[in-house]
PDB file of C-alpha atoms in Angstrom:
ATOM      1  CA  GLU G   1     300.252  46.485  35.034  1.00 86.00           C
ATOM      2  CA  ALA G   2     298.151  48.615  32.608  1.00 84.00           C
ATOM      3  CA  GLN G   3     297.448  46.821  29.385  1.00 94.00           C
ATOM      4  CA  VAL G   4     295.055  45.847  26.634  1.00 97.00           C
ATOM      5  CA  THR G   5     294.621  42.160  26.289  1.00 97.00           C
ATOM      6  CA  GLN G   6     293.388  40.554  23.131  1.00 97.00           C
ATOM      7  CA  ASN G   7     292.354  36.911  22.601  1.00 97.00           C
ATOM      8  CA  PRO G   8     293.199  34.784  20.624  1.00 96.00           C
ATOM      9  CA  ARG G   9     296.589  36.025  19.430  1.00 95.00           C
ATOM     10  CA  TYR G  10     296.518  33.482  16.644  1.00 96.00           C
ATOM     11  CA  LEU G  11     293.441  31.823  14.877  1.00 95.00           C
ATOM     12  CA  ILE G  12     293.055  29.729  11.733  1.00 95.00           C
ATOM     13  CA  THR G  13     289.407  29.254  10.684  1.00 94.00           C
ATOM     14  CA  VAL G  14     287.000  28.595   7.705  1.00 95.00           C
ATOM     15  CA  THR G  15     284.755  30.667   5.693  1.00 96.00           C
ATOM     16  CA  GLY G  16     281.412  31.212   7.413  1.00 95.00           C
ATOM     17  CA  LYS G  17     282.179  30.035  10.878  1.00 95.00           C
ATOM     18  CA  LYS G  18     281.388  33.089  13.290  1.00 96.00           C
ATOM     19  CA  LEU G  19     284.188  33.908  15.542  1.00 96.00           C
ATOM     20  CA  THR G  20     284.781  36.710  18.126  1.00 97.00           C
ATOM     21  CA  VAL G  21     288.089  38.367  19.248  1.00 98.00           C
ATOM     22  CA  THR G  22     287.914  39.692  22.646  1.00 98.00           C
ATOM     23  CA  CYS G  23     289.544  42.721  23.957  1.00 98.00           C
ATOM     24  CA  SER G  24     289.880  44.018  27.569  1.00 98.00           C
ATOM     25  CA  GLN G  25     291.673  46.950  29.141  1.00 97.00           C
ATOM     26  CA  ASN G  26     292.270  47.487  32.820  1.00 96.00           C
ATOM     27  CA  MET G  27     292.913  51.363  32.704  1.00 95.00           C
ATOM     28  CA  ASN G  28     289.365  52.544  33.021  1.00 95.00           C
ATOM     29  CA  HIS G  29     289.550  54.155  29.467  1.00 95.00           C
ATOM     30  CA  GLU G  30     286.519  55.609  27.554  1.00 94.00           C
ATOM     31  CA  TYR G  31     287.673  55.208  24.075  1.00 94.00           C
ATOM     32  CA  MET G  32     288.293  51.995  22.434  1.00 95.00           C
ATOM     33  CA  SER G  33     289.103  51.058  18.926  1.00 95.00           C
ATOM     34  CA  TRP G  34     289.701  48.130  16.343  1.00 97.00           C
ATOM     35  CA  TYR G  35     292.121  48.252  13.535  1.00 97.00           C
ATOM     36  CA  ARG G  36     293.242  45.921  10.850  1.00 97.00           C
ATOM     37  CA  GLN G  37     296.829  46.059   9.559  1.00 94.00           C
ATOM     38  CA  ASP G  38     297.698  44.937   6.124  1.00 93.00           C
ATOM     39  CA  PRO G  39     300.834  45.021   4.006  1.00 88.00           C
ATOM     40  CA  GLY G  40     300.932  48.273   2.134  1.00 84.00           C
ATOM     41  CA  LEU G  41     297.758  49.608   3.684  1.00 88.00           C
ATOM     42  CA  GLY G  42     298.948  50.547   7.269  1.00 87.00           C
ATOM     43  CA  LEU G  43     296.476  50.573  10.175  1.00 92.00           C
ATOM     44  CA  ARG G  44     292.790  51.161   9.099  1.00 93.00           C
ATOM     45  CA  GLN G  45     289.893  51.640  11.641  1.00 93.00           C
ATOM     46  CA  ILE G  46     287.202  49.296  11.801  1.00 96.00           C
ATOM     47  CA  TYR G  47     284.944  50.566  14.570  1.00 95.00           C
ATOM     48  CA  TYR G  48     285.413  52.610  17.662  1.00 94.00           C
ATOM     49  CA  SER G  49     283.597  53.427  20.875  1.00 94.00           C
ATOM     50  CA  MET G  50     283.560  56.714  22.589  1.00 91.00           C
ATOM     51  CA  ASN G  51     282.030  55.177  25.761  1.00 92.00           C
ATOM     52  CA  VAL G  52     279.782  52.458  27.022  1.00 94.00           C
ATOM     53  CA  GLU G  53     277.025  51.745  24.687  1.00 91.00           C
ATOM     54  CA  VAL G  54     278.383  54.232  22.071  1.00 92.00           C
ATOM     55  CA  THR G  55     279.943  52.517  19.026  1.00 94.00           C
ATOM     56  CA  ASP G  56     280.482  54.001  15.381  1.00 92.00           C
ATOM     57  CA  LYS G  57     282.074  52.830  12.261  1.00 93.00           C
ATOM     58  CA  GLY G  58     285.435  53.460  11.187  1.00 90.00           C
ATOM     59  CA  ASP G  59     286.765  53.360   7.749  1.00 89.00           C
ATOM     60  CA  VAL G  60     286.343  49.593   6.890  1.00 95.00           C
ATOM     61  CA  PRO G  61     283.303  48.185   8.992  1.00 97.00           C
ATOM     62  CA  GLU G  62     281.931  45.832   6.471  1.00 97.00           C
ATOM     63  CA  GLY G  63     281.609  42.357   7.765  1.00 97.00           C
ATOM     64  CA  TYR G  64     282.161  43.200  11.308  1.00 98.00           C
ATOM     65  CA  LYS G  65     280.198  43.854  14.416  1.00 97.00           C
ATOM     66  CA  VAL G  66     281.218  45.286  17.816  1.00 98.00           C
ATOM     67  CA  SER G  67     279.587  45.731  21.159  1.00 96.00           C
ATOM     68  CA  ARG G  68     280.325  47.901  24.343  1.00 97.00           C
ATOM     69  CA  LYS G  69     278.254  46.789  27.099  1.00 97.00           C
ATOM     70  CA  GLU G  70     280.981  47.398  29.779  1.00 96.00           C
ATOM     71  CA  LYS G  71     283.530  49.818  29.884  1.00 96.00           C
ATOM     72  CA  ARG G  72     286.479  47.535  30.074  1.00 97.00           C
ATOM     73  CA  ASN G  73     285.622  44.821  27.086  1.00 98.00           C
ATOM     74  CA  PHE G  74     284.947  45.671  23.324  1.00 98.00           C
ATOM     75  CA  PRO G  75     284.720  42.345  21.336  1.00 98.00           C
ATOM     76  CA  LEU G  76     285.084  42.299  17.638  1.00 98.00           C
ATOM     77  CA  ILE G  77     282.621  39.860  15.941  1.00 98.00           C
ATOM     78  CA  LEU G  78     283.069  38.196  12.628  1.00 97.00           C
ATOM     79  CA  GLU G  79     279.552  36.944  11.871  1.00 94.00           C
ATOM     80  CA  SER G  80     280.560  35.042   8.601  1.00 96.00           C
ATOM     81  CA  PRO G  81     284.400  35.392   8.032  1.00 97.00           C
ATOM     82  CA  SER G  82     285.846  35.634   4.499  1.00 97.00           C
ATOM     83  CA  PRO G  83     289.254  35.061   3.116  1.00 97.00           C
ATOM     84  CA  ASN G  84     289.711  39.024   2.660  1.00 96.00           C
ATOM     85  CA  GLN G  85     289.247  39.396   6.461  1.00 97.00           C
ATOM     86  CA  THR G  86     292.622  37.559   6.957  1.00 97.00           C
ATOM     87  CA  SER G  87     294.621  40.072   8.767  1.00 97.00           C
ATOM     88  CA  LEU G  88     296.423  41.350  11.858  1.00 96.00           C
ATOM     89  CA  TYR G  89     294.034  42.906  14.169  1.00 97.00           C
ATOM     90  CA  PHE G  90     294.726  45.403  16.912  1.00 97.00           C
ATOM     91  CA  CYS G  91     292.510  46.565  19.813  1.00 97.00           C
ATOM     92  CA  ALA G  92     293.425  49.922  21.195  1.00 96.00           C
ATOM     93  CA  SER G  93     292.252  52.305  23.956  1.00 96.00           C
ATOM     94  CA  SER G  94     292.786  55.618  25.300  1.00 93.00           C
ATOM     95  CA  LEU G  95     291.469  57.671  28.213  1.00 92.00           C
ATOM     96  CA  ARG G  96     289.446  59.893  25.916  1.00 86.00           C
ATOM     97  CA  ALA G  97     289.529  60.563  22.061  1.00 79.00           C
ATOM     98  CA  GLY G  98     291.512  63.385  21.132  1.00 74.00           C
ATOM     99  CA  ALA G  99     294.976  64.268  22.276  1.00 68.00           C
ATOM    100  CA  ASN G 100     295.259  61.074  24.380  1.00 84.00           C
ATOM    101  CA  VAL G 101     297.815  58.407  23.593  1.00 91.00           C
ATOM    102  CA  LEU G 102     296.360  55.075  22.340  1.00 94.00           C
ATOM    103  CA  THR G 103     297.480  51.945  24.208  1.00 95.00           C
ATOM    104  CA  PHE G 104     297.604  48.910  22.000  1.00 96.00           C
ATOM    105  CA  GLY G 105     297.052  45.155  22.346  1.00 96.00           C
ATOM    106  CA  ALA G 106     299.813  42.728  20.955  1.00 94.00           C
ATOM    107  CA  GLY G 107     297.669  41.853  18.090  1.00 95.00           C
ATOM    108  CA  SER G 108     295.661  38.813  16.899  1.00 97.00           C
ATOM    109  CA  ARG G 109     296.569  37.141  13.684  1.00 97.00           C
ATOM    110  CA  LEU G 110     293.452  35.778  11.936  1.00 97.00           C
ATOM    111  CA  THR G 111     293.543  33.536   8.869  1.00 97.00           C
ATOM    112  CA  VAL G 112     290.359  32.588   7.164  1.00 96.00           C
ATOM    113  CA  LEU G 113     290.550  29.719   4.740  1.00 95.00           C
TER     114      LEU G 113
ATOM    115  CA  GLY O   1     288.863  64.629   5.503  1.00 80.00           C
ATOM    116  CA  ASN O   2     291.936  64.025   7.600  1.00 85.00           C
ATOM    117  CA  SER O   3     294.942  62.258   6.175  1.00 90.00           C
ATOM    118  CA  VAL O   4     298.621  61.246   6.811  1.00 93.00           C
ATOM    119  CA  THR O   5     301.123  60.565   4.259  1.00 94.00           C
ATOM    120  CA  GLN O   6     304.644  59.106   5.256  1.00 94.00           C
ATOM    121  CA  MET O   7     307.504  58.138   3.099  1.00 88.00           C
ATOM    122  CA  GLU O   8     307.506  54.606   1.880  1.00 86.00           C
ATOM    123  CA  GLY O   9     310.083  51.982   3.067  1.00 85.00           C
ATOM    124  CA  PRO O  10     312.031  50.170   3.613  1.00 94.00           C
ATOM    125  CA  VAL O  11     314.915  52.316   4.894  1.00 96.00           C
ATOM    126  CA  THR O  12     318.006  50.726   5.273  1.00 97.00           C
ATOM    127  CA  LEU O  13     320.907  52.335   7.331  1.00 97.00           C
ATOM    128  CA  SER O  14     324.158  51.460   8.889  1.00 97.00           C
ATOM    129  CA  GLU O  15     324.444  51.827  12.555  1.00 97.00           C
ATOM    130  CA  GLU O  16     325.174  55.347  13.778  1.00 97.00           C
ATOM    131  CA  ALA O  17     323.663  56.792  10.527  1.00 97.00           C
ATOM    132  CA  PHE O  18     321.375  59.809  10.568  1.00 97.00           C
ATOM    133  CA  LEU O  19     317.561  58.942  10.281  1.00 97.00           C
ATOM    134  CA  THR O  20     314.768  60.964   8.699  1.00 97.00           C
ATOM    135  CA  ILE O  21     311.488  59.545   8.131  1.00 97.00           C
ATOM    136  CA  ASN O  22     308.976  62.146   6.411  1.00 97.00           C
ATOM    137  CA  CYS O  23     305.395  62.632   7.555  1.00 97.00           C
ATOM    138  CA  THR O  24     302.965  65.423   6.170  1.00 97.00           C
ATOM    139  CA  TYR O  25     299.375  65.639   7.194  1.00 95.00           C
ATOM    140  CA  THR O  26     296.172  67.097   5.907  1.00 93.00           C
ATOM    141  CA  ALA O  27     293.690  68.199   8.696  1.00 89.00           C
ATOM    142  CA  THR O  28     291.117  70.754   9.593  1.00 84.00           C
ATOM    143  CA  GLY O  29     291.632  72.641  13.058  1.00 82.00           C
ATOM    144  CA  TYR O  30     294.313  71.693  15.237  1.00 85.00           C
ATOM    145  CA  PRO O  31     295.065  67.994  15.418  1.00 91.00           C
ATOM    146  CA  SER O  32     297.421  66.269  17.678  1.00 92.00           C
ATOM    147  CA  LEU O  33     300.311  64.470  16.005  1.00 95.00           C
ATOM    148  CA  PHE O  34     301.983  61.195  17.027  1.00 96.00           C
ATOM    149  CA  TRP O  35     304.895  58.746  16.217  1.00 98.00           C
ATOM    150  CA  TYR O  36     304.213  55.107  17.046  1.00 97.00           C
ATOM    151  CA  VAL O  37     306.708  52.314  16.665  1.00 97.00           C
ATOM    152  CA  GLN O  38     306.084  48.699  16.087  1.00 95.00           C
ATOM    153  CA  TYR O  39     308.863  46.076  17.107  1.00 94.00           C
ATOM    154  CA  PRO O  40     308.591  42.676  15.464  1.00 89.00           C
ATOM    155  CA  GLY O  41     305.703  40.574  16.716  1.00 87.00           C
ATOM    156  CA  GLU O  42     304.411  43.321  18.945  1.00 89.00           C
ATOM    157  CA  GLY O  43     301.805  46.003  19.111  1.00 91.00           C
ATOM    158  CA  LEU O  44     302.125  49.586  18.366  1.00 94.00           C
ATOM    159  CA  GLN O  45     303.614  51.701  21.121  1.00 95.00           C
ATOM    160  CA  LEU O  46     303.995  55.580  21.332  1.00 96.00           C
ATOM    161  CA  LEU O  47     307.301  56.806  20.546  1.00 98.00           C
ATOM    162  CA  LEU O  48     306.485  60.691  20.798  1.00 97.00           C
ATOM    163  CA  LYS O  49     303.866  63.254  20.438  1.00 95.00           C
ATOM    164  CA  ALA O  50     303.140  66.917  20.037  1.00 95.00           C
ATOM    165  CA  THR O  51     299.785  68.620  20.659  1.00 92.00           C
ATOM    166  CA  LYS O  52     300.325  72.056  19.058  1.00 91.00           C
ATOM    167  CA  ALA O  53     302.358  73.942  16.559  1.00 93.00           C
ATOM    168  CA  ASP O  54     306.113  74.288  17.211  1.00 95.00           C
ATOM    169  CA  ASP O  55     305.880  71.687  20.012  1.00 95.00           C
ATOM    170  CA  LYS O  56     308.848  69.301  19.805  1.00 97.00           C
ATOM    171  CA  GLY O  57     308.220  65.614  20.829  1.00 97.00           C
ATOM    172  CA  SER O  58     311.240  63.508  21.916  1.00 97.00           C
ATOM    173  CA  ASN O  59     312.088  60.267  23.201  1.00 97.00           C
ATOM    174  CA  LYS O  60     314.896  57.683  23.187  1.00 95.00           C
ATOM    175  CA  GLY O  61     316.935  60.164  20.973  1.00 97.00           C
ATOM    176  CA  PHE O  62     314.139  60.414  18.373  1.00 98.00           C
ATOM    177  CA  GLU O  63     312.629  64.142  17.836  1.00 98.00           C
ATOM    178  CA  ALA O  64     309.855  65.434  15.671  1.00 98.00           C
ATOM    179  CA  THR O  65     308.621  69.078  15.457  1.00 97.00           C
ATOM    180  CA  TYR O  66     304.947  69.884  14.784  1.00 97.00           C
ATOM    181  CA  ARG O  67     305.217  72.488  11.763  1.00 96.00           C
ATOM    182  CA  LYS O  68     301.846  73.918  10.927  1.00 93.00           C
ATOM    183  CA  GLU O  69     303.310  76.049   8.130  1.00 94.00           C
ATOM    184  CA  THR O  70     304.613  73.036   6.291  1.00 95.00           C
ATOM    185  CA  THR O  71     301.842  70.490   7.774  1.00 95.00           C
ATOM    186  CA  SER O  72     304.662  68.115   8.556  1.00 97.00           C
ATOM    187  CA  PHE O  73     305.874  65.999  11.688  1.00 98.00           C
ATOM    188  CA  HIS O  74     309.127  64.378  10.324  1.00 98.00           C
ATOM    189  CA  LEU O  75     310.773  61.890  12.665  1.00 98.00           C
ATOM    190  CA  GLU O  76     314.601  62.280  13.011  1.00 98.00           C
ATOM    191  CA  LYS O  77     317.327  60.429  15.117  1.00 98.00           C
ATOM    192  CA  GLY O  78     320.872  61.494  14.899  1.00 97.00           C
ATOM    193  CA  SER O  79     322.516  58.150  15.250  1.00 96.00           C
ATOM    194  CA  VAL O  80     320.541  54.869  14.720  1.00 97.00           C
ATOM    195  CA  GLN O  81     321.038  51.559  16.601  1.00 97.00           C
ATOM    196  CA  VAL O  82     320.581  48.082  15.366  1.00 97.00           C
ATOM    197  CA  SER O  83     317.798  48.077  18.048  1.00 96.00           C
ATOM    198  CA  ASP O  84     315.964  50.862  16.288  1.00 97.00           C
ATOM    199  CA  SER O  85     315.010  48.368  13.543  1.00 97.00           C
ATOM    200  CA  ALA O  86     311.015  48.454  13.508  1.00 97.00           C
ATOM    201  CA  VAL O  87     308.146  49.933  11.666  1.00 95.00           C
ATOM    202  CA  TYR O  88     307.269  53.766  12.314  1.00 97.00           C
ATOM    203  CA  PHE O  89     303.829  54.955  12.111  1.00 96.00           C
ATOM    204  CA  CYS O  90     302.915  58.601  11.841  1.00 96.00           C
ATOM    205  CA  ALA O  91     299.508  59.239  13.188  1.00 94.00           C
ATOM    206  CA  LEU O  92     297.231  62.267  13.901  1.00 92.00           C
ATOM    207  CA  SER O  93     294.180  62.649  16.135  1.00 89.00           C
ATOM    208  CA  GLY O  94     291.599  65.319  15.151  1.00 84.00           C
ATOM    209  CA  GLU O  95     288.121  66.297  15.023  1.00 78.00           C
ATOM    210  CA  THR O  96     286.255  65.293  11.865  1.00 72.00           C
ATOM    211  CA  SER O  97     282.476  65.851  11.574  1.00 71.00           C
ATOM    212  CA  GLY O  98     282.187  66.325  15.285  1.00 71.00           C
ATOM    213  CA  THR O  99     283.964  63.441  16.518  1.00 73.00           C
ATOM    214  CA  TYR O 100     287.663  62.518  17.105  1.00 75.00           C
ATOM    215  CA  LYS O 101     289.589  60.125  14.769  1.00 81.00           C
ATOM    216  CA  TYR O 102     292.848  58.735  14.781  1.00 87.00           C
ATOM    217  CA  ILE O 103     294.417  58.516  11.348  1.00 89.00           C
ATOM    218  CA  PHE O 104     297.505  56.316  10.677  1.00 92.00           C
ATOM    219  CA  GLY O 105     299.977  56.539   7.794  1.00 93.00           C
ATOM    220  CA  THR O 106     301.039  53.320   6.171  1.00 92.00           C
ATOM    221  CA  GLY O 107     304.170  52.890   8.006  1.00 94.00           C
ATOM    222  CA  THR O 108     307.809  52.914   7.281  1.00 95.00           C
ATOM    223  CA  ARG O 109     309.920  49.909   7.948  1.00 95.00           C
ATOM    224  CA  LEU O 110     313.540  50.603   9.199  1.00 97.00           C
ATOM    225  CA  LYS O 111     316.352  48.176   9.039  1.00 97.00           C
ATOM    226  CA  VAL O 112     319.584  49.110  10.739  1.00 97.00           C
ATOM    227  CA  LEU O 113     322.603  47.124   9.902  1.00 97.00           C
ATOM    228  CA  ALA O 114     325.631  46.511  12.237  1.00 95.00           C
TER     229      ALA O 114
END
């Protein structure tokens, strides 16, 4: 089944404890992206990647890192999480950027205490 | 830069009522337009899309027409069902500063009562 898989789905952590949210797609998509969803703010893009080894900042990149060493994987790294990073995170991918449809993962709900 | 504005919710309707969710956009060039739907506890999934002016996207009884003259892409359904209760996101994909970006609206929550 064609899908985007995120892990973990739920995580409670404490301020400053490094964590990684993994994202993997099995559709050979070039474009991958991370979003955070917050009440009243909709989806805001954190980082995106047009292809392997090509990443760029979205609208709210502060406090996050990403890497794209393989086409299928696009992990989101929080080096030193803070409470304002408590949010619902979505990974998405598409064949290419542009008119292509995004396929979303099921989401990762992160709470930072 | 590019932006999407959609009506705030929540929208509460009775079953079989007519639905309109307004969406307008600002963009340079010729963006593609999308409606995504998010059911409770799930990720977003594509509902419909349109890639050029006057295109009509349709799916599951929902429709939206790409209106370049009014920069709008309003979502409509003639008769909603309880199962349509979800959050609806308008989005565009367009070129900004030499790269393509997806821009999402803030989402409109729809609640349909039996």
